Structures are given as structure tokens and as C-alpha cells.
């Protein structure tokens, strides 16, 4: 009894020491994880600050005209971003126009029509499209798709729309194979898996009871999709589309191969053009002079701001649908 | 009666038209994948030989391989993963374990998702401003840092998601026997989420091994063998970019072969990663 009492302070002392050591190591680990989380914020902040600093020279030289001028002349050092901005927006918009119906169609196929055992393999195959590196799309587009378009599709379209006003300037020759439309097609394939997988995910959040009750009053599959599933998941689909748009806007290598890199705005979709990211990829290492480099970084800043806004809206929409389903 | 039945048949035929269109859409998606993979295999295997893995990138007109490019890619990828993974795992751990309901986690999750889909060329410009410009020259280490920044968001996302799937009862059991929190995380949560975290790392390797844009103005390229981290280094994607756009047939052939190598690597990695998590979900 007395021996135990004598030993108690020592035991308590060593126990306190162990608890203190545990508390210390835990605090260190906690601090490390917290620091890593904060580093993620710092990274994005660093990107914004460094792009702004790097583009300061160009922005202060050209001011607002950097956004509105079409000239891009390394010799006279006059730079304007209008042509790349135009190319970026047009290629991305056409890509989205192609990819959205396709993506929603595939999502309907996967959730409503596809036999259960095939769902996973087909879903995975579509998602593999997202895993293929963008440079592969570029080399495929340049050597396979562009020659095919040049020899087959484009001459046909040009001859069909030849006499029709409006359309004849939209699809004016000569057929280069490369250009705005080819880039849009490749971008459409590249963003398709993102739109498909998000649309499929939000389709899965529709409560079965809603669909069953619609089927119960005799609706066809298309009517259930059109009147119940799509209205219910509208925000989520929009989020997926915006996410795809964000990807398309920033896509670099695939576009660099097939856009043709011409700093001009043409009414024809077959004409070579350029995008922000393609311009940077093509010209950055060849840019001589601080003003040239700074102008390219300024293009990067514009791209960063546009994609940041689009992606932020997309994430906000997807978060809202997540919150509603409690997922 | 007749109007009702015509309405019925109209609705039915519209339904079959729309559903056929959906099947066609799925067909187009699959056909595109087949077309790309088919062209890659067809054009890539033509140049696939032992030389590709044992010889340096050739000058125009000569035969050669991709050895220095493959080496450069592997070196930069390994460094990027070694740098990026611990940061990603720790940040994901904070979000799932310590600060699951904190404001910081919400903000970091949002920013991380944006980093995840941010254009990689922007990351390249960032590292150019951060490292290349101050150092005065392109270098492999700058390339690796750019890739590491691309690794982080992928790992953060999967780590957080996988740790969130670990049942709280497991953590409570660990805490009940008096283990401090970091021991519970290390010995219980990490162990339970291991396959998911490995998936994240594999996916991040798959992502960076095909990245070209951020390397263009960080690591640049190198026609010769270089193991100096402080000098420009060749990489497979940048070499493909350069060779594919060249007018020389040998270079274009090497570009196709390199493209095949990268694609097979990336697809293998993502299939392994998917099967790892797939098993979890089935349980």
C-alpha cells in the first residue's frame, strides 16, 4: 500500500511527460497539415501576383488598347490581344456547342438505356478520353483529322454553301485543314468526358421516386428525362458545362498544333487563327525583348482571369447541387 | 380515341428518335477514342524498336531514339511527385481530419478545385516568373517544380475524399485506447485510406507525364544527354511537340512512337488507379 503510494508521483510524473510529448507531436503534425493547406491558397495567390507583376510592363505601355487592338507586331513592338482573345472564345464556344448535346446524350444513354453490365466499361472508356494527354490530341489532329477535313469535309462544305450569303463567308476557303473549326472539333472531344461524367453524376442524384412517379403516369423515357431529370439537375449540368468551358479556354497543346497561329480575325471558320494559350506556347521561348515577353505574360493574365471566373462559377454551381443532395 | 392513339404513337416515336440519338452520341464518343488509339498504335508501332529506348534524340535526317527524353521525363516526374505528394497529402489530411468543418477547409477546397482545372500553361508562366527569370536560365528543376504544382491539387482532392470515407468509429476506437490524434491519423486513417491515396498519386503521375505546356518555358528541351538539374533537360512531351512540327520524317516518326509510349503509360496508370478505387466502392 505504502509502496504504491510512494510510486504514484513518479508514475504520474512520467504520465504527464508522455501526455505532454503526445500533445507536442500532435500540435506539430496539426501545424504541418495546416501549413500545407494554407500553401495551396498561397500557390493560387502567387500565380495571380506573379502574372500581374510579369505583365505590368505591357499593361502600362499599352493600357486599355492591349485588349482592343488587333495588331501583334514583334518588329515594331506593338502588341494587342484581340485576335487571341477572339480565337479563344470562338473555338471554346463552338466546342461547347458540339460537346454539350453529345455529353448529355451519352449521360442519358449511360443512366437510362445502357445494360447494367456495360455501364462501367463504357463510362470508363469515355473517361479515358479525358486521360489522354493533350499533346496526343494535337498530333492526331495535325496528322489524321486535319488532312481528312482538308481533302474531304471542307471542300464539300465550301461548295455546298458557296452561293448562300452569310454562310459563304462563314465557310470560306481555301481548305487548309487546320484552323478555327478543326481546333473546335478537337476541343469538343477533349471536354466531352468532363461534361459527360458530371452530367451522369448529377443525373444519379435525382431521387428515384420522382422518376418512378413520372413513369407511373405513363411518361416515356424521353419525357421523364426532358421534364423531370433535366429540370431537376439544371444547375449541376450548367456547372459541368462551365467546367468544360474552363478546360476548353485554357487548352494549349492540342490547339497549338491545329489552329494555324495567325494573328488575325477572319470571318471564316476555316481560316487559321490563334488562341491565347497557343500564342504563349508558340512564341514565348522565341520572344526577344522584355516588352514582347511581358505582353505574352499579359495574355496569360487575361486567360487566368477568364478561366478563374468560369471555373469559380462552375464550382459554385456544383457545390450548390452537392449541398442539396447532402452528398 | 383516334386522336389519343395518334398522340400515343407520336410520343412513342419521339421517344425512340431521342433515344436513338443518345445511342449514337455514345457511339460517337467510343468511336473517337477508338480512332485516336487506333491511329496511335498504327503510326506509333511502326517506329517502335529497341533503339527508341537506348539511343539519344537524333539530329535531323539521322536514326536515333528517345532515351534522353524518356530519362528527362522520368527524372522530372519523380522529383515532382516527391515534392508534391507530401504537401498534397498533408493538406488533404488537414481538410479531412483537423479542420473538417472549418472555414479554411471550405476556402482551400474551392481554391484547390480551381487549381485542379486551371490551364497548365499558366502554371508554366508562374514558374517562369518565379524561378527561370531570377535564375537567368531554363532548368530541369524549374520544370519539376511546375509539375509538382500540378501534382498537389490532384493529391489534395483524392486524399481528402478518401479520408472522409474512413468511418468515424475507427477513429473513435483509436482515440479510446488513448492514442493521440496524429497517431490515430497515421495508424488508423491513413491505413484505411491507403489505396485511395495511392490512387491519387497514380492519377497525378498520369496527369503530369503528358504535360507539355508548363515544360516549354521551364525545362525547355535538350538535344543531348543531360543529368544536370540546373540545366535545360529534354522531356518526352516537349520532344514530341518539337519533332511532330518538324519537316523531317524520322523526327515525325519518333514523335508518333513517343506519343504511343506516353499514352500507354498514362492509360495503364489510370486504369490501375481506377481499379484500386473501384474495389473500394464495391465493398
Short mmCIF file of C-alpha atoms in Angstrom, two decimals, chain A residues 15-316:
data_model
loop_
_atom_site.label_atom_id
_atom_site.label_comp_id
_atom_site.label_asym_id
_atom_site.label_seq_id
_atom_site.Cartn_x
_atom_site.Cartn_y
_atom_site.Cartn_z
CA UNK A 15 2.49 10.01 -17.49
CA UNK A 16 2.39 13.81 -17.60
CA UNK A 17 5.60 13.79 -19.60
CA UNK A 18 4.17 11.33 -22.09
CA UNK A 19 0.95 13.32 -22.41
CA UNK A 20 2.96 16.49 -22.91
CA UNK A 21 5.05 14.78 -25.57
CA UNK A 22 1.90 13.49 -27.30
CA UNK A 23 0.35 16.95 -27.18
CA UNK A 24 3.52 18.46 -28.65
CA UNK A 25 3.88 15.98 -31.51
CA UNK A 26 0.19 16.32 -32.23
CA UNK A 27 0.48 20.10 -32.32
CA UNK A 28 3.44 19.80 -34.71
CA UNK A 29 1.55 17.45 -37.03
CA UNK A 30 -1.53 19.65 -36.87
CA UNK A 31 0.60 22.67 -37.73
CA UNK A 32 2.23 20.89 -40.67
CA UNK A 33 -1.07 19.85 -42.20
CA UNK A 34 -2.46 23.35 -41.69
CA UNK A 35 0.61 24.91 -43.29
CA UNK A 36 0.22 22.61 -46.30
CA UNK A 37 -3.43 23.61 -46.65
CA UNK A 38 -2.51 27.28 -46.49
CA UNK A 39 0.23 26.66 -49.08
CA UNK A 40 -2.50 25.73 -51.57
CA UNK A 41 -4.00 29.19 -51.09
CA UNK A 42 -0.57 30.80 -51.34
CA UNK A 43 0.05 28.99 -54.64
CA UNK A 44 -3.00 30.49 -56.29
CA UNK A 45 -2.22 33.89 -54.83
CA UNK A 46 1.35 33.55 -56.07
CA UNK A 47 0.18 32.72 -59.56
CA UNK A 48 -2.02 35.83 -59.64
CA UNK A 49 0.67 38.13 -58.24
CA UNK A 50 3.48 36.85 -60.46
CA UNK A 51 1.36 37.08 -63.61
CA UNK A 52 0.36 40.60 -62.70
CA UNK A 53 3.96 41.60 -61.98
CA UNK A 54 5.20 39.99 -65.18
CA UNK A 55 2.63 41.68 -67.35
CA UNK A 56 2.96 45.11 -65.74
CA UNK A 57 5.30 46.43 -68.40
CA UNK A 58 2.99 45.52 -71.25
CA UNK A 59 -0.13 46.71 -69.47
CA UNK A 60 1.40 50.06 -68.55
CA UNK A 61 2.75 50.57 -72.07
CA UNK A 62 -0.39 49.75 -73.99
CA UNK A 63 -3.02 50.39 -71.37
CA UNK A 64 -6.57 49.51 -72.30
CA UNK A 65 -5.70 49.29 -76.01
CA UNK A 66 -3.98 45.97 -75.27
CA UNK A 67 -7.45 44.47 -75.06
CA UNK A 68 -8.89 46.19 -78.10
CA UNK A 69 -6.02 46.20 -80.58
CA UNK A 70 -5.67 43.51 -83.18
CA UNK A 71 -2.08 44.27 -84.13
CA UNK A 72 0.61 41.85 -82.99
CA UNK A 73 3.90 43.01 -84.37
CA UNK A 74 7.15 41.94 -82.71
CA UNK A 75 9.20 44.16 -85.04
CA UNK A 76 7.55 47.43 -84.13
CA UNK A 77 6.74 46.12 -80.64
CA UNK A 78 3.02 46.87 -80.94
CA UNK A 79 1.01 44.22 -79.18
CA UNK A 80 -2.74 43.78 -78.82
CA UNK A 81 -4.63 40.78 -77.54
CA UNK A 82 -7.85 40.99 -79.54
CA UNK A 83 -7.06 38.24 -82.08
CA UNK A 84 -6.02 35.62 -79.49
CA UNK A 85 -8.99 36.52 -77.27
CA UNK A 86 -11.33 36.19 -80.26
CA UNK A 87 -9.83 32.83 -81.22
CA UNK A 88 -10.01 31.52 -77.66
CA UNK A 89 -13.66 32.46 -77.22
CA UNK A 90 -14.82 31.28 -80.66
CA UNK A 91 -13.08 27.89 -80.53
CA UNK A 92 -14.30 27.26 -76.97
CA UNK A 93 -17.86 28.31 -77.76
CA UNK A 94 -18.10 26.03 -80.81
CA UNK A 95 -16.51 23.19 -78.85
CA UNK A 96 -19.14 23.58 -76.12
CA UNK A 97 -21.95 23.73 -78.69
CA UNK A 98 -20.79 20.37 -80.05
CA UNK A 99 -19.88 18.71 -76.77
CA UNK A 100 -22.95 19.59 -74.67
CA UNK A 101 -25.60 17.71 -76.69
CA UNK A 102 -23.18 14.80 -77.16
CA UNK A 103 -22.29 14.73 -73.46
CA UNK A 104 -25.90 14.90 -72.29
CA UNK A 105 -26.81 12.22 -74.83
CA UNK A 106 -24.11 9.89 -73.55
CA UNK A 107 -25.16 10.59 -69.95
CA UNK A 108 -28.79 9.70 -70.78
CA UNK A 109 -27.55 6.58 -72.55
CA UNK A 110 -25.47 5.56 -69.56
CA UNK A 111 -28.13 6.22 -66.91
CA UNK A 112 -31.30 5.13 -68.74
CA UNK A 113 -30.56 2.87 -71.70
CA UNK A 114 -27.30 1.05 -71.25
CA UNK A 115 -27.48 -2.53 -69.95
CA UNK A 116 -26.09 -2.57 -66.42
CA UNK A 117 -23.00 -4.74 -67.06
CA UNK A 118 -21.87 -2.40 -69.84
CA UNK A 119 -22.26 0.82 -67.84
CA UNK A 120 -18.92 0.74 -66.09
CA UNK A 121 -16.82 -0.22 -69.14
CA UNK A 122 -18.46 2.36 -71.41
CA UNK A 123 -18.35 5.05 -68.73
CA UNK A 124 -14.69 4.27 -68.19
CA UNK A 125 -13.93 4.35 -71.92
CA UNK A 126 -15.43 7.82 -72.22
CA UNK A 127 -13.46 8.96 -69.19
CA UNK A 128 -10.28 7.57 -70.74
CA UNK A 129 -10.72 10.30 -73.34
CA UNK A 130 -10.01 12.73 -70.50
CA UNK A 131 -6.84 10.88 -69.55
CA UNK A 132 -5.22 11.11 -72.96
CA UNK A 133 -2.62 13.90 -72.82
CA UNK A 134 -3.43 16.96 -74.84
CA UNK A 135 -0.31 16.65 -76.97
CA UNK A 136 -1.69 13.35 -78.28
CA UNK A 137 -4.84 15.12 -79.43
CA UNK A 138 -2.59 17.66 -81.09
CA UNK A 139 -0.51 15.19 -83.07
CA UNK A 140 -3.63 13.21 -84.00
CA UNK A 141 -5.41 16.37 -85.06
CA UNK A 142 -2.49 17.54 -87.18
CA UNK A 143 -1.71 14.28 -88.95
CA UNK A 144 -5.08 12.49 -89.06
CA UNK A 145 -8.02 14.83 -88.58
CA UNK A 146 -6.75 17.92 -90.43
CA UNK A 147 -5.82 16.12 -93.69
CA UNK A 148 -9.18 14.35 -93.65
CA UNK A 149 -11.03 17.64 -93.18
CA UNK A 150 -8.89 19.30 -95.83
CA UNK A 151 -9.44 16.73 -98.54
CA UNK A 152 -12.98 15.58 -97.79
CA UNK A 153 -15.18 17.64 -95.50
CA UNK A 154 -14.10 21.21 -96.09
CA UNK A 155 -14.23 21.26 -99.94
CA UNK A 156 -17.69 19.72 -99.68
CA UNK A 157 -18.97 22.30 -97.19
CA UNK A 158 -17.42 25.15 -99.17
CA UNK A 159 -19.14 24.02 -102.39
CA UNK A 160 -22.49 23.49 -100.65
CA UNK A 161 -22.58 26.91 -99.00
CA UNK A 162 -20.94 28.69 -101.92
CA UNK A 163 -23.85 30.83 -103.07
CA UNK A 164 -25.58 31.38 -99.75
CA UNK A 165 -24.92 34.84 -98.27
CA UNK A 166 -23.67 34.78 -94.68
CA UNK A 167 -22.83 31.10 -94.71
CA UNK A 168 -20.44 31.52 -97.62
CA UNK A 169 -18.28 33.90 -95.62
CA UNK A 170 -18.52 31.68 -92.52
CA UNK A 171 -17.28 28.69 -94.50
CA UNK A 172 -14.95 30.36 -96.96
CA UNK A 173 -11.97 28.60 -98.48
CA UNK A 174 -9.30 27.69 -99.21
CA UNK A 175 -9.48 24.45 -97.21
CA UNK A 176 -6.30 24.42 -95.11
CA UNK A 177 -7.46 21.58 -92.88
CA UNK A 178 -6.16 23.46 -89.87
CA UNK A 179 -7.96 26.45 -88.41
CA UNK A 180 -10.72 27.54 -86.07
CA UNK A 181 -13.16 24.73 -86.82
CA UNK A 182 -10.59 21.94 -86.57
CA UNK A 183 -9.46 23.28 -83.19
CA UNK A 184 -13.07 23.46 -82.05
CA UNK A 185 -13.65 19.83 -83.04
CA UNK A 186 -10.60 18.66 -81.10
CA UNK A 187 -11.59 20.76 -78.09
CA UNK A 188 -15.07 19.26 -78.25
CA UNK A 189 -13.62 15.74 -77.96
CA UNK A 190 -11.38 16.85 -75.11
CA UNK A 191 -14.11 18.43 -72.96
CA UNK A 192 -16.70 15.75 -73.77
CA UNK A 193 -15.64 13.38 -70.94
CA UNK A 194 -15.86 16.16 -68.31
CA UNK A 195 -19.35 17.15 -69.37
CA UNK A 196 -20.43 13.51 -69.64
CA UNK A 197 -19.16 12.41 -66.26
CA UNK A 198 -20.56 15.40 -64.37
CA UNK A 199 -23.92 15.16 -66.14
CA UNK A 200 -24.04 11.45 -65.33
CA UNK A 201 -23.18 12.16 -61.69
CA UNK A 202 -25.91 14.77 -61.29
CA UNK A 203 -28.42 12.54 -63.11
CA UNK A 204 -27.71 9.95 -60.44
CA UNK A 205 -28.72 12.45 -57.75
CA UNK A 206 -32.33 12.56 -58.98
CA UNK A 207 -34.45 10.74 -56.37
CA UNK A 208 -35.81 7.53 -57.92
CA UNK A 209 -39.26 8.34 -56.53
CA UNK A 210 -39.52 11.36 -58.85
CA UNK A 211 -38.69 9.30 -61.91
CA UNK A 212 -40.89 6.40 -60.84
CA UNK A 213 -43.90 8.64 -60.35
CA UNK A 214 -43.41 10.12 -63.82
CA UNK A 215 -43.11 6.66 -65.34
CA UNK A 216 -46.16 5.68 -63.26
CA UNK A 217 -48.40 8.18 -65.05
CA UNK A 218 -47.20 6.78 -68.37
CA UNK A 219 -44.36 9.05 -69.42
CA UNK A 220 -41.84 7.84 -71.98
CA UNK A 221 -38.14 7.73 -71.12
CA UNK A 222 -37.54 10.88 -73.14
CA UNK A 223 -40.38 12.69 -71.33
CA UNK A 224 -39.03 11.65 -67.95
CA UNK A 225 -35.57 12.91 -68.94
CA UNK A 226 -36.84 16.11 -70.51
CA UNK A 227 -39.46 17.07 -67.89
CA UNK A 228 -38.08 15.59 -64.65
CA UNK A 229 -34.39 14.72 -64.79
CA UNK A 230 -33.01 17.71 -66.72
CA UNK A 231 -35.03 20.39 -64.85
CA UNK A 232 -34.07 18.81 -61.53
CA UNK A 233 -30.36 18.75 -62.39
CA UNK A 234 -30.19 22.01 -64.35
CA UNK A 235 -27.69 23.71 -62.04
CA UNK A 236 -25.40 20.68 -61.98
CA UNK A 237 -25.43 20.37 -65.77
CA UNK A 238 -24.62 24.07 -66.05
CA UNK A 239 -21.73 23.51 -63.64
CA UNK A 240 -20.42 20.68 -65.79
CA UNK A 241 -20.72 22.79 -68.94
CA UNK A 242 -18.86 25.68 -67.29
CA UNK A 243 -16.14 23.29 -66.13
CA UNK A 244 -15.81 22.01 -69.70
CA UNK A 245 -15.71 25.59 -70.93
CA UNK A 246 -12.92 26.37 -68.48
CA UNK A 247 -10.94 23.43 -69.84
CA UNK A 248 -11.54 24.44 -73.44
CA UNK A 249 -10.47 28.03 -72.81
CA UNK A 250 -7.14 27.01 -71.30
CA UNK A 251 -6.31 24.05 -73.51
CA UNK A 252 -2.90 24.61 -75.04
CA UNK A 253 -1.03 21.90 -76.87
CA UNK A 254 -3.83 20.36 -78.93
CA UNK A 255 -4.88 23.78 -80.17
CA UNK A 256 -1.30 24.88 -80.84
CA UNK A 257 -0.94 22.05 -83.35
CA UNK A 258 -4.05 22.71 -85.41
CA UNK A 259 -5.07 26.37 -85.06
CA UNK A 260 -2.59 27.68 -87.63
CA UNK A 261 -1.21 30.50 -85.48
CA UNK A 262 -2.31 33.52 -87.46
CA UNK A 263 -2.80 36.77 -85.57
CA UNK A 264 -5.85 37.97 -87.41
CA UNK A 265 -9.60 37.85 -87.06
CA UNK A 266 -11.31 36.25 -90.01
CA UNK A 267 -15.00 35.67 -90.61
CA UNK A 268 -14.32 32.17 -91.94
CA UNK A 269 -14.27 29.23 -89.56
CA UNK A 270 -11.83 27.50 -91.89
CA UNK A 271 -9.27 30.27 -91.57
CA UNK A 272 -6.15 29.85 -89.45
CA UNK A 273 -6.35 31.83 -86.22
CA UNK A 274 -4.74 31.76 -82.81
CA UNK A 275 -5.73 31.47 -79.16
CA UNK A 276 -4.21 32.93 -76.03
CA UNK A 277 -2.56 29.71 -74.92
CA UNK A 278 -1.37 28.79 -78.42
CA UNK A 279 0.25 32.19 -78.79
CA UNK A 280 2.09 31.82 -75.50
CA UNK A 281 3.21 28.26 -76.28
CA UNK A 282 4.43 29.20 -79.74
CA UNK A 283 6.16 32.47 -79.12
CA UNK A 284 7.35 32.50 -75.52
CA UNK A 285 10.78 30.97 -75.96
CA UNK A 286 11.34 32.96 -79.14
CA UNK A 287 10.26 36.27 -77.67
CA UNK A 288 13.09 38.76 -77.72
CA UNK A 289 12.84 41.88 -75.63
CA UNK A 290 11.15 42.48 -72.32
CA UNK A 291 8.07 44.10 -73.84
CA UNK A 292 7.37 41.06 -76.04
CA UNK A 293 7.74 38.64 -73.12
CA UNK A 294 5.68 40.89 -70.89
CA UNK A 295 2.91 41.03 -73.50
CA UNK A 296 2.81 37.25 -73.59
CA UNK A 297 2.58 37.11 -69.79
CA UNK A 298 -0.22 39.68 -70.02
CA UNK A 299 -2.04 37.28 -72.35
CA UNK A 300 -1.55 34.65 -69.65
CA UNK A 301 -3.03 37.01 -67.07
CA UNK A 302 -6.12 37.54 -69.24
CA UNK A 303 -6.51 33.79 -69.66
CA UNK A 304 -6.06 33.29 -65.92
CA UNK A 305 -8.75 35.85 -65.07
CA UNK A 306 -11.23 34.42 -67.61
CA UNK A 307 -10.74 30.78 -66.59
CA UNK A 308 -10.71 31.65 -62.88
CA UNK A 309 -14.12 33.32 -63.18
CA UNK A 310 -15.59 30.50 -65.28
CA UNK A 311 -14.22 27.75 -63.02
CA UNK A 312 -15.32 29.59 -59.88
CA UNK A 313 -18.88 29.83 -61.22
CA UNK A 314 -18.76 26.15 -62.22
CA UNK A 315 -17.58 25.05 -58.78
CA UNK A 316 -20.16 27.23 -57.09
#
